[in-house]
Amino acid sequence: MENKKKVAFYTLGCKLNFSETSTIARDFQNEGFERVDFEEIADIYVINTCSVTDNADKQFKQIVKKAMKLNDKAFVAAVGCYAQLKPEELAAVDGVDLVLGATEKFKITDYINDLSKNDMGEVHSCEIEEADFYVGSYSIGDRTRAFLKVQDGCDYKCTYCTIPLARGISRSDALENVLKNAKEISEQGIKEIVLTGVNIGDYGKGEFGNKKHEHTFLDLVKALDEVEGIERLRISSIEPNLLKNETIEFVSQSRTFVPHFHIPLQSGSNEILKKMKRRYLREVYTDRVTKIREVMPHACIGVDVIVGFPGETDEHFLETYHFLNDLDISYLHVFTYSERDNTEAVEMDGVVPANIRSKRSKMLRGLSVKKRRAFYESQIGTNRTVLFESENKEGYIHGFTENYVKVKTPWNPELVNTLHEINLTKIDEDGSVRMEFLNVEA
């Protein structure tokens, strides 16, 4: 019997990329390949790229180098967002054989007929207008939770963002297909599903390959809440203008949706929000947070924010800082603005020097630490449910409560991927929270 060809994957970027990598990996396994760890010797290395951060470019080169070190005869394929935006640049990286853009990445097994190294990477990158079909995907196998993709692409024209260029127009999975995927996931004993997409609040648009749609994000949430066997559903990241009060209210009463929201803000200054072409002003953001706190006082609220956008003066930045400081939120994801080709922001005046960008980023990261600490402190003494992860970290097992408090307890393999009622007792020196089990049988 001939040896199976081995394939290894490396994913950069977002949860959506992880779910797509899993789907691509399953295709390889269906074609008779054996999936191995990226640290191992493989015949094919597939790198799923990201275009959102500056480092993604540098990381890509390092990852290719790592693959070549493991097996200099291996076939290296780059797929994903960065591959769509800068295919020639990736193809020119030493060691890369194949670059696949947005539509071709799901057909990668068709391209890998001949595993001999190419001298120069072959590029198959369609015009992004062709990226109008929808490929549903979800990731399982690597975690106690699965990422379920419900939507792809974006119709927004934020001036700093390349995602519409990399992923095309907003389009959605059919509702029955999302439900079918959710059932498949729950049948595999996975306890938590995280809904992902590029702009998931826009769900429903493009269900039929055009702009027509029958369903809204609220319909999706209500239908998923009925799926049997799922213990927890989490909404990953949703635009403030698309997070409607009805959805917030539904989540507060829901059987499975957890009280955790991640809502991009990007700036606390209305002037900057307008320059970014965001579709709301800061007042809308305040309304959303107020509404969530009203119906779910214990909810976890995460915020994305960008520092150093062109034209952001010290006053604008301080406006953002004070806005976030006063807002009842739980943590921040801070992004330092980085220039992207083919975006409006690149042409804008008022470039913020790199050292000031990094200073602002540090200030907001410090604020995030304080916010998370205050949120964790507010949860001490409360009873929650925790889902334990699968890793033994220095003798401890970690898990997350429904409202995203990270807890730890001494390692016990029997706890992996199980849900338990607990009481949160105190904050540990590493920042996670200690706990006691409730109703433990003696």
Short mmCIF file of C-alpha atoms in Angstrom, two decimals:
data_model
loop_
_atom_site.label_atom_id
_atom_site.label_comp_id
_atom_site.label_asym_id
_atom_site.label_seq_id
_atom_site.Cartn_x
_atom_site.Cartn_y
_atom_site.Cartn_z
CA MET A 1 0.00 0.00 0.00
CA GLU A 2 1.44 3.37 -0.95
CA ASN A 3 2.14 5.92 1.75
CA LYS A 4 -0.44 8.65 2.12
CA LYS A 5 0.74 12.12 1.17
CA LYS A 6 0.92 14.38 4.22
CA VAL A 7 -0.55 17.86 4.41
CA ALA A 8 -0.08 20.50 7.13
CA PHE A 9 -1.90 23.80 7.71
CA TYR A 10 -1.03 27.15 9.24
CA THR A 11 -3.74 29.76 9.82
CA LEU A 12 -3.12 33.49 10.25
CA GLY A 13 -5.79 35.94 11.24
CA CYS A 14 -9.39 35.59 12.27
CA LYS A 15 -11.78 32.90 13.46
CA LEU A 16 -13.33 32.85 10.02
CA ASN A 17 -9.96 31.77 8.62
CA PHE A 18 -9.79 28.96 11.18
CA SER A 19 -13.20 27.67 10.12
CA GLU A 20 -12.18 27.81 6.45
CA THR A 21 -8.87 26.04 7.11
CA SER A 22 -10.81 23.21 8.76
CA THR A 23 -13.08 22.90 5.74
CA ILE A 24 -10.10 22.83 3.36
CA ALA A 25 -8.38 20.25 5.59
CA ARG A 26 -11.45 18.00 5.48
CA ASP A 27 -11.34 18.17 1.65
CA PHE A 28 -7.74 16.98 1.72
CA GLN A 29 -8.61 14.14 4.08
CA ASN A 30 -11.50 13.13 1.81
CA GLU A 31 -8.99 12.96 -1.05
CA GLY A 32 -6.87 10.52 0.94
CA PHE A 33 -4.26 12.89 2.41
CA GLU A 34 -3.10 12.55 5.99
CA ARG A 35 -3.25 15.75 8.05
CA VAL A 36 -0.20 16.36 10.23
CA ASP A 37 0.92 19.13 12.52
CA PHE A 38 2.69 22.13 10.95
CA GLU A 39 5.77 21.30 13.01
CA GLU A 40 6.06 17.95 11.22
CA ILE A 41 7.49 16.95 7.85
CA ALA A 42 4.76 17.12 5.21
CA ASP A 43 4.48 16.91 1.43
CA ILE A 44 2.23 19.96 1.26
CA TYR A 45 2.09 23.03 3.50
CA VAL A 46 -1.00 25.22 3.18
CA ILE A 47 -0.84 28.71 4.70
CA ASN A 48 -4.14 30.54 5.11
CA THR A 49 -3.19 34.23 5.04
CA CYS A 50 -4.61 37.40 6.50
CA SER A 51 -4.43 40.98 5.25
CA VAL A 52 -5.62 42.83 8.32
CA THR A 53 -2.39 43.40 10.21
CA ASP A 54 1.04 44.51 9.12
CA ASN A 55 2.70 41.59 10.80
CA ALA A 56 0.75 39.14 8.69
CA ASP A 57 3.07 39.97 5.78
CA LYS A 58 6.24 39.39 7.78
CA GLN A 59 4.81 36.31 9.48
CA PHE A 60 4.01 34.78 6.12
CA LYS A 61 7.65 34.81 5.05
CA GLN A 62 8.75 33.27 8.34
CA ILE A 63 6.17 30.50 8.08
CA VAL A 64 7.26 29.64 4.52
CA LYS A 65 10.85 29.54 5.74
CA LYS A 66 9.84 27.20 8.55
CA ALA A 67 8.09 24.86 6.11
CA MET A 68 11.11 24.84 3.80
CA LYS A 69 13.36 24.00 6.75
CA LEU A 70 11.21 20.98 7.56
CA ASN A 71 11.08 19.78 3.95
CA ASP A 72 12.74 21.78 1.20
CA LYS A 73 10.97 19.63 -1.41
CA ALA A 74 7.53 20.30 0.00
CA PHE A 75 4.82 22.00 -2.02
CA VAL A 76 3.78 25.30 -0.41
CA ALA A 77 0.39 26.88 -1.13
CA ALA A 78 -0.81 30.29 0.06
CA VAL A 79 -4.56 30.89 0.24
CA GLY A 80 -6.85 33.48 1.77
CA CYS A 81 -7.14 37.25 2.02
CA TYR A 82 -3.56 38.34 1.53
CA ALA A 83 -3.32 35.86 -1.36
CA GLN A 84 -6.28 37.60 -2.98
CA LEU A 85 -4.92 41.11 -2.50
CA LYS A 86 -1.21 40.67 -3.28
CA PRO A 87 -0.92 37.38 -5.17
CA GLU A 88 2.22 38.35 -7.11
CA GLU A 89 3.97 39.44 -3.94
CA LEU A 90 3.29 36.10 -2.25
CA ALA A 91 4.16 34.12 -5.35
CA ALA A 92 7.57 35.82 -5.37
CA VAL A 93 8.38 34.61 -1.84
CA ASP A 94 11.06 31.97 -1.99
CA GLY A 95 9.50 28.51 -1.67
CA VAL A 96 5.90 29.36 -2.57
CA ASP A 97 4.43 27.18 -5.35
CA LEU A 98 0.80 28.12 -5.53
CA VAL A 99 -1.25 31.19 -4.59
CA LEU A 100 -5.04 30.87 -4.52
CA GLY A 101 -7.43 33.78 -4.11
CA ALA A 102 -10.91 34.05 -2.64
CA THR A 103 -12.81 31.71 -4.93
CA GLU A 104 -10.16 29.12 -5.61
CA LYS A 105 -9.09 28.34 -2.07
CA PHE A 106 -11.93 25.82 -1.69
CA LYS A 107 -10.80 24.02 -4.84
CA ILE A 108 -7.19 23.69 -3.75
CA THR A 109 -7.17 19.91 -4.09
CA ASP A 110 -7.94 20.33 -7.81
CA TYR A 111 -4.80 22.41 -8.26
CA ILE A 112 -2.44 20.06 -6.49
CA ASN A 113 -1.95 17.52 -9.22
CA ASP A 114 1.76 17.66 -9.42
CA LEU A 115 3.75 17.96 -6.25
CA SER A 116 7.02 18.84 -7.92
CA LYS A 117 8.29 22.28 -6.97
CA ASN A 118 7.52 25.08 -9.37
CA ASP A 119 10.24 27.61 -10.06
CA MET A 120 7.94 30.55 -9.53
CA GLY A 121 4.65 30.38 -7.67
CA GLU A 122 1.67 29.84 -9.95
CA VAL A 123 -1.08 32.41 -9.39
CA HIS A 124 -4.76 31.72 -9.71
CA SER A 125 -6.49 34.80 -8.46
CA CYS A 126 -9.86 35.61 -9.91
CA GLU A 127 -11.30 39.07 -10.28
CA ILE A 128 -12.93 39.64 -6.90
CA GLU A 129 -16.27 40.33 -8.63
CA GLU A 130 -16.43 36.61 -9.30
CA ALA A 131 -16.34 35.86 -5.59
CA ASP A 132 -20.08 35.84 -5.30
CA PHE A 133 -20.80 32.23 -4.43
CA TYR A 134 -20.90 31.15 -0.83
CA VAL A 135 -18.93 28.29 0.67
CA GLY A 136 -20.20 27.28 4.09
CA SER A 137 -17.61 26.10 6.54
CA TYR A 138 -16.98 25.30 10.14
CA SER A 139 -13.97 24.27 12.15
CA ILE A 140 -13.87 21.41 14.56
CA GLY A 141 -11.29 18.99 15.78
CA ASP A 142 -8.89 21.49 17.25
CA ARG A 143 -10.97 22.92 20.08
CA THR A 144 -13.79 22.44 22.53
CA ARG A 145 -15.72 24.97 20.48
CA ALA A 146 -16.47 25.18 16.79
CA PHE A 147 -16.47 28.27 14.59
CA LEU A 148 -19.46 28.21 12.28
CA LYS A 149 -19.32 30.53 9.30
CA VAL A 150 -22.69 32.03 8.40
CA GLN A 151 -21.73 34.96 6.18
CA ASP A 152 -18.84 36.16 4.01
CA GLY A 153 -17.75 39.41 2.37
CA CYS A 154 -18.77 42.97 3.18
CA ASP A 155 -20.57 45.82 1.40
CA TYR A 156 -19.24 48.49 3.75
CA LYS A 157 -16.64 50.92 2.46
CA CYS A 158 -14.64 51.67 5.61
CA THR A 159 -11.70 53.77 4.45
CA TYR A 160 -8.99 51.71 6.22
CA CYS A 161 -10.18 48.26 5.27
CA THR A 162 -9.20 45.84 2.50
CA ILE A 163 -11.60 43.06 3.43
CA PRO A 164 -14.20 43.93 0.74
CA LEU A 165 -11.33 43.76 -1.78
CA ALA A 166 -10.14 40.46 -0.35
CA ARG A 167 -13.48 38.76 0.24
CA GLY A 168 -15.97 40.39 -2.12
CA ILE A 169 -19.60 41.36 -1.60
CA SER A 170 -21.67 40.45 1.43
CA ARG A 171 -23.33 37.07 1.02
CA SER A 172 -24.87 34.57 3.38
CA ASP A 173 -25.35 30.88 3.85
CA ALA A 174 -28.89 29.57 3.44
CA LEU A 175 -30.59 29.22 6.81
CA GLU A 176 -31.24 25.49 6.41
CA ASN A 177 -27.58 24.93 5.61
CA VAL A 178 -26.44 26.82 8.72
CA LEU A 179 -28.83 24.71 10.80
CA LYS A 180 -27.59 21.51 9.14
CA ASN A 181 -23.97 22.47 9.93
CA ALA A 182 -24.93 23.33 13.52
CA LYS A 183 -26.56 19.90 13.95
CA GLU A 184 -23.48 18.18 12.52
CA ILE A 185 -21.30 20.05 15.00
CA SER A 186 -23.50 19.23 17.99
CA GLU A 187 -23.56 15.54 17.00
CA GLN A 188 -19.79 15.48 17.41
CA GLY A 189 -20.05 16.33 21.07
CA ILE A 190 -18.91 19.92 20.73
CA LYS A 191 -20.49 22.08 23.39
CA GLU A 192 -20.03 25.59 22.03
CA ILE A 193 -20.50 27.15 18.62
CA VAL A 194 -19.15 30.60 17.77
CA LEU A 195 -20.92 32.29 14.85
CA THR A 196 -18.46 33.92 12.49
CA GLY A 197 -18.43 35.88 9.28
CA VAL A 198 -16.98 39.10 7.95
CA ASN A 199 -20.06 41.16 8.81
CA ILE A 200 -22.44 38.75 10.49
CA GLY A 201 -25.07 41.32 11.44
CA ASP A 202 -25.64 41.65 7.68
CA TYR A 203 -26.71 37.98 7.63
CA GLY A 204 -29.44 37.15 5.17
CA LYS A 205 -28.18 39.34 2.38
CA GLY A 206 -27.23 37.34 -0.69
CA GLU A 207 -28.82 34.07 0.41
CA PHE A 208 -29.78 33.48 -3.22
CA GLY A 209 -26.61 34.79 -4.81
CA ASN A 210 -28.17 38.23 -5.27
CA LYS A 211 -29.21 40.96 -2.87
CA LYS A 212 -32.58 39.32 -2.16
CA HIS A 213 -33.02 37.71 1.19
CA GLU A 214 -35.70 36.10 3.30
CA HIS A 215 -33.94 36.02 6.62
CA THR A 216 -32.34 38.46 9.02
CA PHE A 217 -29.69 38.02 11.68
CA LEU A 218 -32.47 37.84 14.30
CA ASP A 219 -34.15 35.00 12.35
CA LEU A 220 -30.82 33.17 12.30
CA VAL A 221 -30.31 33.59 16.05
CA LYS A 222 -33.85 32.40 16.81
CA ALA A 223 -33.54 29.35 14.57
CA LEU A 224 -30.16 28.34 16.02
CA ASP A 225 -31.53 28.64 19.55
CA GLU A 226 -33.87 25.73 18.69
CA VAL A 227 -31.14 23.33 17.52
CA GLU A 228 -30.98 20.40 19.91
CA GLY A 229 -27.72 19.31 21.45
CA ILE A 230 -25.97 22.68 21.40
CA GLU A 231 -25.17 23.88 24.87
CA ARG A 232 -23.78 27.29 23.99
CA LEU A 233 -23.88 29.73 21.11
CA ARG A 234 -21.68 32.82 20.98
CA ILE A 235 -21.94 35.75 18.57
CA SER A 236 -18.39 36.64 17.56
CA SER A 237 -18.26 40.24 16.39
CA ILE A 238 -21.15 42.40 15.27
CA GLU A 239 -21.38 45.98 14.00
CA PRO A 240 -23.12 48.36 16.44
CA ASN A 241 -25.54 49.60 13.78
CA LEU A 242 -26.59 46.00 13.01
CA LEU A 243 -26.96 44.83 16.60
CA LYS A 244 -30.63 45.51 17.11
CA ASN A 245 -32.42 45.82 20.46
CA GLU A 246 -34.60 42.80 19.53
CA THR A 247 -31.47 40.68 19.19
CA ILE A 248 -30.10 41.89 22.53
CA GLU A 249 -33.43 41.13 24.19
CA PHE A 250 -33.63 37.70 22.57
CA VAL A 251 -30.11 36.79 23.73
CA SER A 252 -31.00 37.84 27.28
CA GLN A 253 -33.87 35.28 27.32
CA SER A 254 -32.19 32.66 25.15
CA ARG A 255 -31.63 29.02 26.06
CA THR A 256 -28.20 28.79 24.43
CA PHE A 257 -26.89 32.24 23.44
CA VAL A 258 -24.39 33.47 25.99
CA PRO A 259 -24.18 37.04 27.37
CA HIS A 260 -21.03 38.00 25.48
CA PHE A 261 -20.88 40.64 22.76
CA HIS A 262 -17.92 41.85 20.77
CA ILE A 263 -18.76 45.16 19.12
CA PRO A 264 -16.27 47.10 16.98
CA LEU A 265 -16.10 50.80 17.85
CA GLN A 266 -12.84 51.80 16.08
CA SER A 267 -12.92 55.36 17.44
CA GLY A 268 -14.65 57.30 20.20
CA SER A 269 -14.49 60.49 18.13
CA ASN A 270 -17.38 61.20 15.76
CA GLU A 271 -15.07 63.18 13.51
CA ILE A 272 -12.78 60.18 13.06
CA LEU A 273 -15.72 57.78 12.70
CA LYS A 274 -16.91 59.90 9.75
CA LYS A 275 -13.44 59.85 8.17
CA MET A 276 -13.43 56.08 8.59
CA LYS A 277 -16.88 55.93 6.91
CA ARG A 278 -18.25 53.91 9.79
CA ARG A 279 -22.03 53.64 9.71
CA TYR A 280 -22.83 55.01 13.16
CA LEU A 281 -21.77 57.69 15.61
CA ARG A 282 -20.57 57.15 19.15
CA GLU A 283 -24.04 57.85 20.56
CA VAL A 284 -25.35 54.66 18.88
CA TYR A 285 -22.53 52.74 20.53
CA THR A 286 -23.44 54.11 23.96
CA ASP A 287 -27.07 53.10 23.34
CA ARG A 288 -26.06 49.50 22.55
CA VAL A 289 -23.92 49.16 25.66
CA THR A 290 -26.66 50.71 27.81
CA LYS A 291 -29.26 48.33 26.38
CA ILE A 292 -27.07 45.25 26.98
CA ARG A 293 -26.34 46.34 30.56
CA GLU A 294 -30.06 46.95 31.16
CA VAL A 295 -31.13 43.38 30.26
CA MET A 296 -27.85 41.54 31.04
CA PRO A 297 -25.94 43.38 33.78
CA HIS A 298 -23.35 40.55 33.92
CA ALA A 299 -22.69 40.44 30.15
CA CYS A 300 -19.16 40.65 28.82
CA ILE A 301 -18.70 43.41 26.23
CA GLY A 302 -15.55 43.52 24.11
CA VAL A 303 -14.56 46.44 21.91
CA ASP A 304 -12.35 46.79 18.81
CA VAL A 305 -10.56 50.11 18.52
CA ILE A 306 -8.02 51.50 16.03
CA VAL A 307 -5.36 54.02 17.07
CA GLY A 308 -3.32 56.28 14.84
CA PHE A 309 -5.81 56.68 11.99
CA PRO A 310 -4.80 59.56 9.65
CA GLY A 311 -5.92 62.86 11.14
CA GLU A 312 -6.26 61.48 14.68
CA THR A 313 -4.95 64.32 16.84
CA ASP A 314 -4.14 64.05 20.54
CA GLU A 315 -7.58 65.55 21.21
CA HIS A 316 -9.32 62.89 19.10
CA PHE A 317 -7.37 60.15 20.83
CA LEU A 318 -8.18 61.48 24.29
CA GLU A 319 -11.83 61.67 23.25
CA THR A 320 -11.64 57.94 22.49
CA TYR A 321 -9.75 57.21 25.69
CA HIS A 322 -12.25 59.03 27.92
CA PHE A 323 -15.23 57.63 26.03
CA LEU A 324 -13.99 54.07 26.64
CA ASN A 325 -12.91 54.79 30.20
CA ASP A 326 -16.44 55.96 31.06
CA LEU A 327 -18.19 53.15 29.18
CA ASP A 328 -19.22 50.00 31.07
CA ILE A 329 -17.28 47.54 28.89
CA SER A 330 -15.15 44.49 29.72
CA TYR A 331 -12.06 44.48 27.49
CA LEU A 332 -10.52 46.02 24.35
CA HIS A 333 -8.88 44.66 21.24
CA VAL A 334 -6.51 47.44 20.21
CA PHE A 335 -5.31 47.70 16.61
CA THR A 336 -2.59 50.09 15.52
CA TYR A 337 -3.58 51.63 12.19
CA SER A 338 -1.44 50.34 9.34
CA GLU A 339 -1.47 51.64 5.77
CA ARG A 340 -3.11 49.41 3.18
CA ASP A 341 -2.83 49.79 -0.59
CA ASN A 342 -6.03 50.59 -2.50
CA THR A 343 -7.80 52.07 0.51
CA GLU A 344 -8.99 55.67 0.82
CA ALA A 345 -7.17 56.21 4.11
CA VAL A 346 -3.77 55.75 2.45
CA GLU A 347 -4.31 59.00 0.56
CA MET A 348 -5.39 60.96 3.63
CA ASP A 349 -3.40 63.77 5.25
CA GLY A 350 -2.43 63.92 8.88
CA VAL A 351 -0.33 60.76 9.03
CA VAL A 352 0.32 59.89 12.66
CA PRO A 353 4.00 59.08 13.38
CA ALA A 354 4.67 55.44 14.27
CA ASN A 355 6.00 56.24 17.76
CA ILE A 356 2.78 58.11 18.62
CA ARG A 357 0.66 55.26 17.26
CA SER A 358 2.48 52.83 19.50
CA LYS A 359 2.20 55.12 22.54
CA ARG A 360 -1.58 55.39 22.03
CA SER A 361 -1.85 51.66 21.57
CA LYS A 362 -0.01 51.11 24.88
CA MET A 363 -2.36 53.50 26.68
CA LEU A 364 -5.44 51.68 25.44
CA ARG A 365 -3.93 48.26 26.19
CA GLY A 366 -3.36 49.48 29.74
CA LEU A 367 -6.97 50.62 29.88
CA SER A 368 -8.06 47.18 28.65
CA VAL A 369 -6.19 45.48 31.49
CA LYS A 370 -7.97 47.72 34.00
CA LYS A 371 -11.38 47.12 32.38
CA ARG A 372 -10.95 43.35 32.34
CA ARG A 373 -9.79 43.37 35.94
CA ALA A 374 -12.78 45.46 37.03
CA PHE A 375 -15.13 43.18 35.11
CA TYR A 376 -13.61 40.06 36.70
CA GLU A 377 -13.83 41.67 40.15
CA SER A 378 -17.52 42.40 39.57
CA GLN A 379 -18.03 38.67 38.96
CA ILE A 380 -16.36 37.38 42.14
CA GLY A 381 -18.89 35.60 44.35
CA THR A 382 -21.30 34.90 41.48
CA ASN A 383 -22.37 31.47 40.23
CA ARG A 384 -21.61 30.72 36.59
CA THR A 385 -21.24 27.80 34.19
CA VAL A 386 -17.80 26.99 32.84
CA LEU A 387 -16.79 25.00 29.76
CA PHE A 388 -13.34 23.49 30.23
CA GLU A 389 -10.70 23.47 27.47
CA SER A 390 -8.47 20.56 26.60
CA GLU A 391 -5.01 21.78 27.49
CA ASN A 392 -2.94 21.08 30.58
CA LYS A 393 -1.16 24.38 31.25
CA GLU A 394 1.40 24.02 34.02
CA GLY A 395 -0.84 21.72 36.01
CA TYR A 396 -4.04 23.70 35.49
CA ILE A 397 -7.08 23.37 33.27
CA HIS A 398 -8.67 26.58 32.01
CA GLY A 399 -12.13 27.34 30.81
CA PHE A 400 -14.49 30.20 30.08
CA THR A 401 -17.75 31.06 31.79
CA GLU A 402 -20.74 31.94 29.65
CA ASN A 403 -19.87 35.62 30.13
CA TYR A 404 -16.27 35.02 29.11
CA VAL A 405 -14.47 35.08 32.44
CA LYS A 406 -11.34 32.93 32.19
CA VAL A 407 -11.16 30.47 35.09
CA LYS A 408 -8.59 27.91 36.23
CA THR A 409 -8.54 24.90 38.49
CA PRO A 410 -6.02 22.08 39.03
CA TRP A 411 -5.70 19.82 35.98
CA ASN A 412 -8.12 16.91 35.76
CA PRO A 413 -8.45 15.20 32.37
CA GLU A 414 -12.04 14.23 33.13
CA LEU A 415 -13.06 17.88 33.05
CA VAL A 416 -12.05 18.38 29.39
CA ASN A 417 -14.96 19.58 27.24
CA THR A 418 -17.46 19.39 30.10
CA LEU A 419 -19.73 22.09 31.56
CA HIS A 420 -19.92 22.70 35.30
CA GLU A 421 -21.76 24.97 37.68
CA ILE A 422 -19.19 26.93 39.65
CA ASN A 423 -18.75 29.83 42.03
CA LEU A 424 -16.06 32.41 41.20
CA THR A 425 -13.89 32.91 44.27
CA LYS A 426 -10.88 35.13 43.61
CA ILE A 427 -8.57 36.55 40.97
CA ASP A 428 -5.31 34.64 40.64
CA GLU A 429 -1.95 36.39 40.21
CA ASP A 430 -1.93 35.43 36.50
CA GLY A 431 -5.20 37.32 36.01
CA SER A 432 -7.50 34.32 35.63
CA VAL A 433 -10.16 33.53 38.22
CA ARG A 434 -10.18 30.74 40.79
CA MET A 435 -13.38 28.81 41.36
CA GLU A 436 -15.23 26.24 43.42
CA PHE A 437 -17.53 23.58 42.04
CA LEU A 438 -21.17 23.78 43.10
CA ASN A 439 -23.24 20.67 43.85
CA VAL A 440 -20.30 18.28 43.88
CA GLU A 441 -21.45 14.83 44.97
CA ALA A 442 -19.61 13.77 48.09
#
